[in-house]
CSV table of C-alpha atoms in Angstrom, one decimal:
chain,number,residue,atom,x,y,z
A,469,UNK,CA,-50.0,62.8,47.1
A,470,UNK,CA,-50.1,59.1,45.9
A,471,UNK,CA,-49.3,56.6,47.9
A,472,UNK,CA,-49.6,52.6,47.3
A,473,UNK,CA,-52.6,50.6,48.5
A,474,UNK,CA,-52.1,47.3,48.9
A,475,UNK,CA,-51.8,46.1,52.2
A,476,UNK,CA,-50.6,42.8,54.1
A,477,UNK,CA,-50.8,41.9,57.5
A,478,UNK,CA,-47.3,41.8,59.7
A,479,UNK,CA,-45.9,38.8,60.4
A,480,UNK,CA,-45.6,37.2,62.8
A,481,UNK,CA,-41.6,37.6,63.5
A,482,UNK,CA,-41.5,40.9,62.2
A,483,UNK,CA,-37.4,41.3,62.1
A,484,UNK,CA,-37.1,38.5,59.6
A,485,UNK,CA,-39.5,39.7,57.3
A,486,UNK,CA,-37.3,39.7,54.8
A,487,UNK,CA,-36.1,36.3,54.1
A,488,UNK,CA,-34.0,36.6,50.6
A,489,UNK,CA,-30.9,34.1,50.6
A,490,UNK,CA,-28.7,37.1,50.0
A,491,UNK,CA,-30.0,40.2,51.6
A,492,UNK,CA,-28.4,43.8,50.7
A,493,UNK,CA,-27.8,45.0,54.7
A,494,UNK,CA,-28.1,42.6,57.8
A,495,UNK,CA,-27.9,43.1,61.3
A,496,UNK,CA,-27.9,40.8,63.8
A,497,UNK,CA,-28.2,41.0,67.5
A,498,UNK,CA,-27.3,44.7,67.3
A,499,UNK,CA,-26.6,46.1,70.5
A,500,UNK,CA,-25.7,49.9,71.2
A,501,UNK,CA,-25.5,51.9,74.1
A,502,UNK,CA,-24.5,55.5,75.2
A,503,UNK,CA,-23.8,56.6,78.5
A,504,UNK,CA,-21.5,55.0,81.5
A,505,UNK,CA,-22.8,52.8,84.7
A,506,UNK,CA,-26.3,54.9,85.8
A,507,UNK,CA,-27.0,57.0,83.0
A,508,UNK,CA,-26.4,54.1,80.2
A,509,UNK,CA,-28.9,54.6,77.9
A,510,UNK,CA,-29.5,51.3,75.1
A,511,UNK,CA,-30.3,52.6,71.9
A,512,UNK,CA,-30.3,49.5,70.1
A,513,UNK,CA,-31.0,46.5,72.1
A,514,UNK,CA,-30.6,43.1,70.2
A,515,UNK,CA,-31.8,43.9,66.9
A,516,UNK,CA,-32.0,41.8,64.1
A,517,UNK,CA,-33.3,42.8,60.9
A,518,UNK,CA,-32.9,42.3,57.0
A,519,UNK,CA,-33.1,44.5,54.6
A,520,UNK,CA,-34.4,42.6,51.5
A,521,UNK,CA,-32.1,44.1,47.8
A,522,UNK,CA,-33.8,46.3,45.3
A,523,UNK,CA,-37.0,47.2,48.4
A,524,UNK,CA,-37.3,50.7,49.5
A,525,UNK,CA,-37.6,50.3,53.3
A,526,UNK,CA,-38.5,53.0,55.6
A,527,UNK,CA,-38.0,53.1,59.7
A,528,UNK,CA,-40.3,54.9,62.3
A,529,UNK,CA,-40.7,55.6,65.7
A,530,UNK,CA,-40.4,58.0,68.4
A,531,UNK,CA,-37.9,60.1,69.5
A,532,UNK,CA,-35.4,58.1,71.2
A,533,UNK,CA,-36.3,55.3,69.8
A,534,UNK,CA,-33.6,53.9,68.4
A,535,UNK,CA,-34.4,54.5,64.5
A,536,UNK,CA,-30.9,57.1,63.4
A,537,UNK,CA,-28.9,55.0,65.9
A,538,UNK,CA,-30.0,51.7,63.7
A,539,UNK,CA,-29.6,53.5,60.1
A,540,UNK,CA,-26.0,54.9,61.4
A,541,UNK,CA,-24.6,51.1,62.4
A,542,UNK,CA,-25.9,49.5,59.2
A,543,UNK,CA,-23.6,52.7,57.4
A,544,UNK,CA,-21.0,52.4,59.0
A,545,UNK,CA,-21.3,56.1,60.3
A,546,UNK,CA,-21.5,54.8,64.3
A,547,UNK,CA,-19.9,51.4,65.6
A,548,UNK,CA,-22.8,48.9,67.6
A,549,UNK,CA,-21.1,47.6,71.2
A,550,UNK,CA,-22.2,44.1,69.7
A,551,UNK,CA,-23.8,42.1,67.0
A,552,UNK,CA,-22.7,42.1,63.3
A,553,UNK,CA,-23.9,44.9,60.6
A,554,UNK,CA,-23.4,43.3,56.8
A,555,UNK,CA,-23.5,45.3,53.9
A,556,UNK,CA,-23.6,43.2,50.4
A,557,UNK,CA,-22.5,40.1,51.9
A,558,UNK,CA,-19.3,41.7,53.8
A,559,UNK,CA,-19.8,42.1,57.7
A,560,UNK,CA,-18.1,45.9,58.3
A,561,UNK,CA,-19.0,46.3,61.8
A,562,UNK,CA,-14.6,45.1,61.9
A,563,UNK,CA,-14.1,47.3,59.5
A,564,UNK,CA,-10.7,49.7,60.2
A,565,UNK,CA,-11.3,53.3,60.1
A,566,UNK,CA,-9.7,53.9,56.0
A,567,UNK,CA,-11.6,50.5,55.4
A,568,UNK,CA,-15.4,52.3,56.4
A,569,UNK,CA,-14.2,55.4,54.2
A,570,UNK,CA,-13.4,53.3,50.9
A,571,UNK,CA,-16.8,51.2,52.0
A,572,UNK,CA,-18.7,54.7,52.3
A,573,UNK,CA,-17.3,56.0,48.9
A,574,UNK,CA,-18.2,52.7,46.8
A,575,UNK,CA,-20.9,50.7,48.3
A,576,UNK,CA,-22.9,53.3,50.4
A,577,UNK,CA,-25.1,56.4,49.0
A,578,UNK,CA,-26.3,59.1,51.5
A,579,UNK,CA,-29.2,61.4,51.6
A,580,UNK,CA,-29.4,63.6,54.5
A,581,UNK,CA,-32.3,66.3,55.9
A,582,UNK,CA,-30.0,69.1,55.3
A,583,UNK,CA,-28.3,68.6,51.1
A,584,UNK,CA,-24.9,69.2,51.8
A,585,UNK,CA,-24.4,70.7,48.1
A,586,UNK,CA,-21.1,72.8,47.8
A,587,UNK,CA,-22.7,76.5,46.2
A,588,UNK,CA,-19.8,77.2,44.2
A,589,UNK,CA,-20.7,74.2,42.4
A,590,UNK,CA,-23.0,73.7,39.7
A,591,UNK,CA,-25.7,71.1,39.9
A,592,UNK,CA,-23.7,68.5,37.4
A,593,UNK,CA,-20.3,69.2,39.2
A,594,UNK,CA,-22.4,68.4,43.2
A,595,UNK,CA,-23.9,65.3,41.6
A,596,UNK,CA,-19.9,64.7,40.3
A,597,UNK,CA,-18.3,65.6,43.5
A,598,UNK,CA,-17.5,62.2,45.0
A,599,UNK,CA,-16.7,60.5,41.8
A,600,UNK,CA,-14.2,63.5,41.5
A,601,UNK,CA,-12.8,62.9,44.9
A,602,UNK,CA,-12.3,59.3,44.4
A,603,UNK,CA,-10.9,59.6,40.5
A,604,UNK,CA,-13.4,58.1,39.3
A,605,UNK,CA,-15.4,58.9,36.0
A,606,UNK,CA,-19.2,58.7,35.9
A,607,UNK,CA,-21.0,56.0,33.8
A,608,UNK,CA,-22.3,58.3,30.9
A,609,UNK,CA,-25.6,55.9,30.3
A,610,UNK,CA,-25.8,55.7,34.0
A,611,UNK,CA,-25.8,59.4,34.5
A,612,UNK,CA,-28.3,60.4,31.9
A,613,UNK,CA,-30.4,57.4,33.4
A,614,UNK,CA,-30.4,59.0,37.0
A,615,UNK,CA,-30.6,62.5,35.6
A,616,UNK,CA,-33.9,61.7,33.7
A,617,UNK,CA,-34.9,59.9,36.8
A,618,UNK,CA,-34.7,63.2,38.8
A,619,UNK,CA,-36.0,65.4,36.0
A,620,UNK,CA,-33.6,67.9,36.3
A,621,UNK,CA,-31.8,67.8,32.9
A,622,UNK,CA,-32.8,72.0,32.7
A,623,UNK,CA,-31.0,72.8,35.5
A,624,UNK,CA,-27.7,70.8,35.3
A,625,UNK,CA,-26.0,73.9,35.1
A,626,UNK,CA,-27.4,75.6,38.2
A,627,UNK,CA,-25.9,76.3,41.4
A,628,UNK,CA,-27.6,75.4,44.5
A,629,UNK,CA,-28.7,79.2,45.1
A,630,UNK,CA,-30.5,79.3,42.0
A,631,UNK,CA,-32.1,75.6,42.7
A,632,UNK,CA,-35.5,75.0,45.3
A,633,UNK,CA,-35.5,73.0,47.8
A,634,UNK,CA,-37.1,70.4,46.2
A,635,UNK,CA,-34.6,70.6,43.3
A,636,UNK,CA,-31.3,71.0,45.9
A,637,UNK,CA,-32.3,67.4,47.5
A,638,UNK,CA,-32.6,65.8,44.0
A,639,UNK,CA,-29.5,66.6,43.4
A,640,UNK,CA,-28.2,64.9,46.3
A,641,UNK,CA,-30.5,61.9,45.2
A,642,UNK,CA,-28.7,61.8,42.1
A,643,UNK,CA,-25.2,62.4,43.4
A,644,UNK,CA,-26.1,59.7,45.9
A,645,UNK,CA,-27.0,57.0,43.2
A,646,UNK,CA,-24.5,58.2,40.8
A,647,UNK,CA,-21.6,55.8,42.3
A,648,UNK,CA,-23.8,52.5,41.8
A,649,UNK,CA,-24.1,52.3,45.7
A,650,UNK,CA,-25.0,48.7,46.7
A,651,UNK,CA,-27.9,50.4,49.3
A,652,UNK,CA,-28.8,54.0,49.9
A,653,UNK,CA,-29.2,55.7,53.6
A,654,UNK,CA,-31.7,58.4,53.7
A,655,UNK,CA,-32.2,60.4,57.0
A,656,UNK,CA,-35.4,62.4,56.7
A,657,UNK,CA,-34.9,63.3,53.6
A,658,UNK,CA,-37.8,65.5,53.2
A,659,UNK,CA,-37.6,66.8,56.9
A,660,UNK,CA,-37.0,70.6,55.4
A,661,UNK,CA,-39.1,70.5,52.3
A,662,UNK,CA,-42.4,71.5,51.7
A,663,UNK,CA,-45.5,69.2,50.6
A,664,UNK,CA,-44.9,69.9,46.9
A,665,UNK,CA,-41.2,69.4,47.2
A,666,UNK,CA,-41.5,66.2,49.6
A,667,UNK,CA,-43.5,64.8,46.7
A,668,UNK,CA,-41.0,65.3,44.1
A,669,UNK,CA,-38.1,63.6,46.1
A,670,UNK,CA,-40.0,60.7,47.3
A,671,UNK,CA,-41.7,59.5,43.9
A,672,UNK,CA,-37.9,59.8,42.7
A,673,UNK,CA,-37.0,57.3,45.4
A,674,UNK,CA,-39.6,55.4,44.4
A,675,UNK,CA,-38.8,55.6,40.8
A,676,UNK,CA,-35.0,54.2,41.3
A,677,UNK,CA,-35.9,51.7,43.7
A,678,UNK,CA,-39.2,50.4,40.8
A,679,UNK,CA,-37.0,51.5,37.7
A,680,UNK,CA,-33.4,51.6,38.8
A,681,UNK,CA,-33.2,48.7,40.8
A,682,UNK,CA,-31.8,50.6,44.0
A,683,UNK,CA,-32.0,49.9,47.5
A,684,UNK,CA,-33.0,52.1,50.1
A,685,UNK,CA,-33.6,52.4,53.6
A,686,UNK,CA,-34.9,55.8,54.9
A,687,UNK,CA,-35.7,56.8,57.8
A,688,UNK,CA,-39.1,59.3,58.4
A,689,UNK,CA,-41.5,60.7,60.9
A,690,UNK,CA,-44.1,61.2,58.5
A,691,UNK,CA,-46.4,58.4,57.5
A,692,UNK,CA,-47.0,59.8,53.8
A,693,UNK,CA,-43.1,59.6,53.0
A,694,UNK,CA,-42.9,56.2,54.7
A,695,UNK,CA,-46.3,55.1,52.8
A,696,UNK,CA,-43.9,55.2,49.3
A,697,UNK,CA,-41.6,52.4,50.8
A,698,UNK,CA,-42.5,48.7,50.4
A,699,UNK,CA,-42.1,48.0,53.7
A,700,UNK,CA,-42.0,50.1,57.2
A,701,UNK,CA,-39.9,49.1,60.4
A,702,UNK,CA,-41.8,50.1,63.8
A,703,UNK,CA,-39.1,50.7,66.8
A,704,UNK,CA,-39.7,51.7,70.3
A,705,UNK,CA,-36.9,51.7,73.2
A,706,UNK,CA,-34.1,50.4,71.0
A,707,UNK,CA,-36.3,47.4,69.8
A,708,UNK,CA,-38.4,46.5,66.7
A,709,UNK,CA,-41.8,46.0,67.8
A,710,UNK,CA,-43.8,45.9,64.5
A,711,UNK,CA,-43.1,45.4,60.7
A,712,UNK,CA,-45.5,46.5,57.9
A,713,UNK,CA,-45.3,44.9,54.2
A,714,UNK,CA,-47.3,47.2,51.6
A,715,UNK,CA,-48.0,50.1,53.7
A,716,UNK,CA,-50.8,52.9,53.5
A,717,UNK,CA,-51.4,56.1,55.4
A,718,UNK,CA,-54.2,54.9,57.2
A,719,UNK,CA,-52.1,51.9,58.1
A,720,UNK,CA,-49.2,53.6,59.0
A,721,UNK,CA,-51.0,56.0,61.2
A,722,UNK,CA,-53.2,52.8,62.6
A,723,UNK,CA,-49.9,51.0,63.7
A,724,UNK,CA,-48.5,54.1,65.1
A,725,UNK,CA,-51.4,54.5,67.4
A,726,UNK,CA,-50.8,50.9,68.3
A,727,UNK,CA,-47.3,51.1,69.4
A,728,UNK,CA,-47.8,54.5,71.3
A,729,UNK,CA,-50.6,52.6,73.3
A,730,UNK,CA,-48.3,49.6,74.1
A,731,UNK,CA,-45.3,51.6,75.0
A,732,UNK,CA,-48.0,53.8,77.2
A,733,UNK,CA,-49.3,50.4,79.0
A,734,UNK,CA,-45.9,49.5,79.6
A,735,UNK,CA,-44.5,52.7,80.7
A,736,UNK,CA,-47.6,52.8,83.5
A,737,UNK,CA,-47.4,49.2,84.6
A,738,UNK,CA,-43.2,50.2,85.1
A,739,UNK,CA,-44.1,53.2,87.1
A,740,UNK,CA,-47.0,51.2,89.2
């Protein structure tokens, strides 16, 4: 598997990493919590974080940590208690319930573990589908771009049970880019693939963030997926507690060890 290998330091305020005048997603002060009185549990505590336009950005940590909860405000999919969450220059954390839909179906792609392809449908009509719902006719150009893209002009015709794995989660990588989405959510995306199949999806992710021009933010528990992204988000207890530009393996896996031994320290000088 390749993976990039040129590496930069964090910096020092890790959340503002990305500093472009008009950022694709931002949150700011970000605060969510589950639970009532004892058992309230902060998934999110005050985060603030941008997500830079046309940079593939992945988001790591342990479970619990706050990572789904963080990719689930900035897509609308989950309300924060406070803060802001801005999408393309328009704060939707406001947002009425039909308002989040329309935003879902024309600024927002989604790639999830499991592909969510309808198996009646072929290939070409599950790459379609929410076009279809929302009367809407794909960019012919745009298509064939995407479907060259995902290498899967052979199989356009295919329903999901004659597909691999590999091949059913291109498809929804396609169908997910299709609408021109301002930014793309991916939730462990390659969570029920195997190494081969992982490969595929990721360097097409790669390829429409380099080539297309897409955003993306993903989030992964494996440091070879998040090694394809230009930049990796660290969180731990709701927080984000480290920031990599440029990542590697080895310095993915070197700043995972990190943050496990500081939330170790901390968790022992708690219980002391």
């Amino acid at each position: 598997m390749t993976v990039q290998t040129a590496a930069h330091p964090a910096t020092e305020n890790p959340s503002r990493q990305e500093t472009d005048a008009a950022p694709i997603a931002e949150a700011i002060g970000v605060r969510r919590h589950y639970g009532r009185a004892d058992t309230l549990v902060p998934a999110l505590d005050g985060i603030d974080v941008r997500f830079g336009r046309g940079r593939f950005t992945a988001i790591m940590g342990p479970s619990g940590s706050g990572k789904s909860t963080l990719m689930h405000c900035m897509a609308g999919l989950d309300r924060p208690d406070s803060g802001e969450v801005h999408i393309d220059g328009r704060r939707i954390d406001r947002l009425s319930e039909s308002a989040l839909t329309k935003l879902r179906r024309t600024k927002l792609g989604f790639v999830f573990q499991s592909f969510n392809l309808v198996p009646t449908l072929t290939a070409r009509e599950n790459i379609e589908l929410p076009l279809t719902i929302a009367r809407r006719k794909a960019d012919p150009v745009w298509f064939d771009r995407i479907i060259d893209a995902v290498g899967l002009s052979a199989r356009l015709g295919h329903r999901p049970d004659q597909l691999s794995g590999g091949q059913q989660q291109r498809v929804a990588c396609a169908r997910a880019l299709l609408g021109r989405p301002a930014i793309v959510f991916a939730d462990e995306p390659t969570g029920n693939l195997d190494s081969t199949a992982s490969e595929s999806v990721l360097s097409f992710l790669r390829t429409s963030v380099t080539e297309l021009g897409q955003s993306i933010v993903m989030v992964t528990h494996e440091p070879s997926a998040a090694a394809y992204a230009d930049r990796v988000l660290f969180l731990a207890d709701g927080r984000i507690v480290d920031d990599l530009a440029d990542p590697t393996e080895d310095l993915i896996l070197s700043r995972l060890r990190m943050a496990s031994s500081a939330v170790a320290a901390s968790t022992a000088t708690v219980e002391s």
